GROMACS .gro file of C-alpha atoms in nm:
model
  215
    1MET     CA    1  -5.351   6.092  -0.582
    2LYS     CA    2  -5.094   6.102  -0.306
    3ASN     CA    3  -5.207   5.758  -0.189
    4LYS     CA    4  -5.166   5.624  -0.542
    5LYS     CA    5  -4.810   5.760  -0.566
    6GLY     CA    6  -4.733   5.618  -0.221
    7ILE     CA    7  -4.847   5.276  -0.332
    8GLN     CA    8  -4.636   5.302  -0.648
    9TRP     CA    9  -4.327   5.393  -0.447
   10LEU     CA   10  -4.396   5.105  -0.210
   11LEU     CA   11  -4.420   4.865  -0.502
   12VAL     CA   12  -4.094   5.001  -0.646
   13LEU     CA   13  -3.927   4.958  -0.308
   14LEU     CA   14  -4.052   4.602  -0.276
   15VAL     CA   15  -3.927   4.520  -0.625
   16MET     CA   16  -3.585   4.668  -0.544
   17ILE     CA   17  -3.567   4.467  -0.221
   18ALA     CA   18  -3.663   4.151  -0.410
   19ILE     CA   19  -3.398   4.217  -0.676
   20GLY     CA   20  -3.138   4.287  -0.409
   21TYR     CA   21  -3.222   3.969  -0.220
   22THR     CA   22  -3.212   3.763  -0.538
   23GLY     CA   23  -2.876   3.913  -0.628
   24TYR     CA   24  -2.738   3.847  -0.281
   25SER     CA   25  -2.864   3.487  -0.286
   26ALA     CA   26  -2.707   3.429  -0.626
   27TYR     CA   27  -2.380   3.581  -0.505
   28ASP     CA   28  -2.390   3.372  -0.188
   29GLN     CA   29  -2.454   3.054  -0.388
   30ALA     CA   30  -2.173   3.142  -0.627
   31GLN     CA   31  -1.936   3.187  -0.332
   32GLU     CA   32  -2.040   2.854  -0.184
   33ARG     CA   33  -1.992   2.687  -0.523
   34LYS     CA   34  -1.645   2.839  -0.557
   35ALA     CA   35  -1.551   2.720  -0.207
   36LEU     CA   36  -1.676   2.368  -0.287
   37GLU     CA   37  -1.487   2.361  -0.617
   38ALA     CA   38  -1.172   2.481  -0.441
   39GLU     CA   39  -1.206   2.205  -0.181
   40GLN     CA   40  -1.264   1.943  -0.452
   41GLU     CA   41  -0.959   2.068  -0.642
   42LYS     CA   42  -0.751   2.049  -0.323
   43MET     CA   43  -0.863   1.690  -0.261
   44LYS     CA   44  -0.788   1.601  -0.624
   45LYS     CA   45  -0.435   1.741  -0.598
   46GLU     CA   46  -0.375   1.554  -0.270
   47ARG     CA   47  -0.494   1.229  -0.432
   48GLU     CA   48  -0.271   1.285  -0.736
   49ALA     CA   49   0.025   1.360  -0.509
   50THR     CA   50  -0.034   1.033  -0.322
   51GLU     CA   51  -0.056   0.837  -0.650
   52LYS     CA   52   0.264   0.998  -0.778
   53LYS     CA   53   0.441   0.909  -0.454
   54GLN     CA   54   0.334   0.546  -0.495
   55GLU     CA   55   0.461   0.548  -0.853
   56ARG     CA   56   0.796   0.690  -0.738
   57GLN     CA   57   0.815   0.413  -0.480
   58GLY     CA   58   0.779   0.163  -0.761
   59MET     CA   59   1.038   0.330  -0.984
   60ASP     CA   60   1.302   0.406  -0.722
   61SER     CA   61   1.307   0.165  -0.432
   62SER     CA   62   1.610   0.329  -0.272
   63ASP     CA   63   1.400   0.636  -0.184
   64GLU     CA   64   1.150   0.449   0.030
   65MET     CA   65   1.327   0.131   0.138
   66VAL     CA   66   1.385   0.148   0.513
   67PRO     CA   67   1.583  -0.148   0.652
   68LYS     CA   68   1.549  -0.211   1.024
   69GLU     CA   69   1.732  -0.459   1.242
   70PRO     CA   70   1.507  -0.589   1.522
   71ASP     CA   71   1.667  -0.730   1.837
   72ALA     CA   72   1.626  -1.109   1.814
   73ILE     CA   73   1.248  -1.106   1.772
   74PRO     CA   74   1.097  -1.441   1.668
   75ALA     CA   75   0.868  -1.412   1.367
   76PRO     CA   76   0.504  -1.451   1.480
   77ALA     CA   77   0.381  -1.800   1.400
   78PHE     CA   78   0.098  -1.849   1.151
   79SER     CA   79  -0.045  -2.088   0.898
   80ALA     CA   80  -0.233  -1.994   0.582
   81SER     CA   81  -0.370  -2.149   0.266
   82ASN     CA   82  -0.178  -2.133  -0.059
   83LEU     CA   83  -0.341  -2.086  -0.400
   84SER     CA   84  -0.406  -2.461  -0.418
   85GLY     CA   85  -0.598  -2.454  -0.091
   86GLN     CA   86  -0.328  -2.635   0.109
   87LYS     CA   87  -0.244  -2.512   0.458
   88VAL     CA   88   0.118  -2.404   0.499
   89ASP     CA   89   0.282  -2.334   0.835
   90LEU     CA   90   0.560  -2.076   0.859
   91ALA     CA   91   0.739  -2.309   1.099
   92SER     CA   92   0.782  -2.561   0.815
   93TYR     CA   93   1.058  -2.339   0.674
   94LYS     CA   94   1.272  -2.365   0.986
   95GLY     CA   95   1.626  -2.454   0.881
   96GLN     CA   96   1.606  -2.212   0.589
   97LYS     CA   97   1.629  -1.837   0.582
   98VAL     CA   98   1.298  -1.682   0.477
   99VAL     CA   99   1.218  -1.367   0.283
  100LEU     CA  100   0.867  -1.298   0.415
  101ASN     CA  101   0.701  -1.048   0.183
  102PHE     CA  102   0.361  -0.880   0.234
  103TRP     CA  103   0.194  -0.756  -0.084
  104ALA     CA  104  -0.128  -0.699  -0.283
  105SER     CA  105  -0.203  -0.717  -0.655
  106TRP     CA  106  -0.329  -0.355  -0.674
  107CYS     CA  107  -0.010  -0.208  -0.519
  108PRO     CA  108   0.216  -0.026  -0.775
  109PRO     CA  109   0.539  -0.065  -0.569
  110CYS     CA  110   0.460  -0.436  -0.529
  111LYS     CA  111   0.438  -0.469  -0.907
  112ALA     CA  112   0.778  -0.303  -0.942
  113GLU     CA  113   0.929  -0.526  -0.673
  114VAL     CA  114   0.813  -0.869  -0.792
  115PRO     CA  115   1.065  -0.903  -1.079
  116HIS     CA  116   1.344  -0.852  -0.823
  117LEU     CA  117   1.199  -1.126  -0.602
  118VAL     CA  118   1.175  -1.361  -0.901
  119LYS     CA  119   1.534  -1.279  -1.001
  120TYR     CA  120   1.658  -1.343  -0.648
  121LYS     CA  121   1.468  -1.673  -0.638
  122ASN     CA  122   1.620  -1.783  -0.970
  123GLU     CA  123   1.977  -1.670  -0.910
  124LYS     CA  124   2.057  -1.661  -0.538
  125ALA     CA  125   1.794  -1.827  -0.319
  126ALA     CA  126   1.927  -2.183  -0.340
  127GLU     CA  127   2.287  -2.069  -0.292
  128GLN     CA  128   2.189  -1.876   0.021
  129ASN     CA  129   1.954  -2.148   0.153
  130THR     CA  130   1.663  -1.907   0.138
  131GLU     CA  131   1.295  -1.936   0.049
  132ILE     CA  132   1.065  -1.649  -0.044
  133VAL     CA  133   0.719  -1.664   0.113
  134ALA     CA  134   0.481  -1.402  -0.027
  135VAL     CA  135   0.180  -1.328   0.194
  136ASN     CA  136  -0.100  -1.169  -0.004
  137LEU     CA  137  -0.331  -0.932   0.186
  138THR     CA  138  -0.630  -1.117   0.045
  139PHE     CA  139  -0.875  -0.943   0.279
  140GLN     CA  140  -0.784  -0.615   0.104
  141ASP     CA  141  -0.728  -0.747  -0.249
  142ASP     CA  142  -0.958  -0.783  -0.549
  143GLY     CA  143  -1.042  -1.152  -0.525
  144ILE     CA  144  -0.869  -1.484  -0.587
  145ASP     CA  145  -0.896  -1.456  -0.966
  146SER     CA  146  -0.705  -1.125  -0.965
  147ILE     CA  147  -0.440  -1.271  -0.736
  148GLN     CA  148  -0.396  -1.582  -0.951
  149SER     CA  149  -0.373  -1.370  -1.267
  150PHE     CA  150  -0.110  -1.150  -1.103
  151VAL     CA  151   0.095  -1.450  -0.989
  152LYS     CA  152   0.084  -1.600  -1.339
  153GLU     CA  153   0.159  -1.271  -1.518
  154TYR     CA  154   0.461  -1.190  -1.301
  155GLY     CA  155   0.592  -1.547  -1.287
  156MET     CA  156   0.594  -1.570  -0.906
  157ASN     CA  157   0.776  -1.902  -0.867
  158PHE     CA  158   0.771  -1.915  -0.487
  159PRO     CA  159   0.504  -1.990  -0.224
  160VAL     CA  160   0.213  -1.746  -0.215
  161LEU     CA  161   0.000  -1.759   0.100
  162LEU     CA  162  -0.337  -1.591   0.154
  163ASP     CA  163  -0.418  -1.370   0.451
  164GLU     CA  164  -0.789  -1.413   0.393
  165LYS     CA  165  -0.923  -1.288   0.727
  166GLY     CA  166  -0.665  -1.019   0.794
  167ASP     CA  167  -0.526  -1.192   1.102
  168ILE     CA  168  -0.163  -1.230   0.983
  169ALA     CA  169  -0.073  -0.875   0.877
  170PRO     CA  170  -0.157  -0.724   1.220
  171GLN     CA  171   0.082  -0.969   1.389
  172TYR     CA  172   0.360  -0.807   1.185
  173SER     CA  173   0.223  -0.452   1.228
  174ILE     CA  174   0.190  -0.407   0.852
  175MET     CA  175   0.111  -0.041   0.777
  176THR     CA  176   0.268  -0.012   0.429
  177ILE     CA  177   0.309  -0.255   0.143
  178PRO     CA  178   0.528  -0.399   0.029
  179THR     CA  179   0.694  -0.481   0.359
  180THR     CA  180   0.955  -0.756   0.382
  181PHE     CA  181   1.103  -0.943   0.677
  182ILE     CA  182   1.418  -1.154   0.653
  183LEU     CA  183   1.425  -1.445   0.897
  184ASN     CA  184   1.727  -1.654   0.988
  185GLU     CA  185   1.726  -2.035   1.001
  186GLU     CA  186   1.582  -2.026   1.353
  187GLY     CA  187   1.289  -1.807   1.255
  188ILE     CA  188   1.431  -1.491   1.413
  189ILE     CA  189   1.364  -1.160   1.236
  190GLU     CA  190   1.700  -1.021   1.124
  191HIS     CA  191   1.583  -0.738   0.898
  192GLN     CA  192   1.264  -0.548   0.820
  193ILE     CA  193   1.232  -0.351   0.495
  194THR     CA  194   0.947  -0.106   0.439
  195GLY     CA  195   0.901  -0.033   0.070
  196PRO     CA  196   1.008  -0.226  -0.240
  197VAL     CA  197   1.330  -0.426  -0.218
  198THR     CA  198   1.575  -0.528  -0.492
  199ASP     CA  199   1.746  -0.861  -0.550
  200ASP     CA  200   2.085  -0.700  -0.479
  201ILE     CA  201   1.967  -0.570  -0.141
  202LEU     CA  202   1.828  -0.913  -0.050
  203THR     CA  203   2.158  -1.076  -0.142
  204GLU     CA  204   2.352  -0.825   0.067
  205LEU     CA  205   2.129  -0.848   0.375
  206ILE     CA  206   2.125  -1.228   0.368
  207ASP     CA  207   2.504  -1.230   0.329
  208GLU     CA  208   2.515  -1.032   0.653
  209ILE     CA  209   2.319  -1.307   0.829
  210ASP     CA  210   2.567  -1.567   0.703
  211SER     CA  211   2.871  -1.357   0.793
  212PRO     CA  212   3.032  -1.422   1.136
  213VAL     CA  213   3.077  -1.048   1.176
  214LYS     CA  214   2.765  -0.840   1.117
  215LYS     CA  215   2.817  -0.515   0.929
   0.00000   0.00000   0.00000
């Protein structure tokens, strides 16, 4: 009889241990799930914050635009194909000032900037003896069709060159787009602008190049 009761107690104990282990495992899994969900939520918020920052860049260029004035650095030489497949050499623009703009079709600040480039081209470029040359980061973009559609949609009426292999952007240390360089008639970099630029800022900076006394 005593042996029978002992066996019963042993079975009860084993059942309690099993229930306890199951409960602990469920609790442990729940904690792991909560930690994973918290990490996913953190990553989501960081991604949303980055997207909002990009949108703000597009809406308010003055917040992110950082003009720099390099010390008489010649613009690195390159040649690239345009959308018609013709090779164009940067040196062919010598004798004109050049607004050299690096961009991509998926970039929100680039989309906000393009109307200013078009406006500058239409209203001031000829007067200031300036050409806009837009270098597309084709190696990071969504294909030629997307680029051509973007150019047509935004009315980009200036040369668009394709950095197809990613060998032009590194020469200019491009880390952020849009990034714009303003070259004088001799191909020397006078200004570097990180972030979207406006037509008024372009006019002002190019006026400084033409002025005998730099501001």
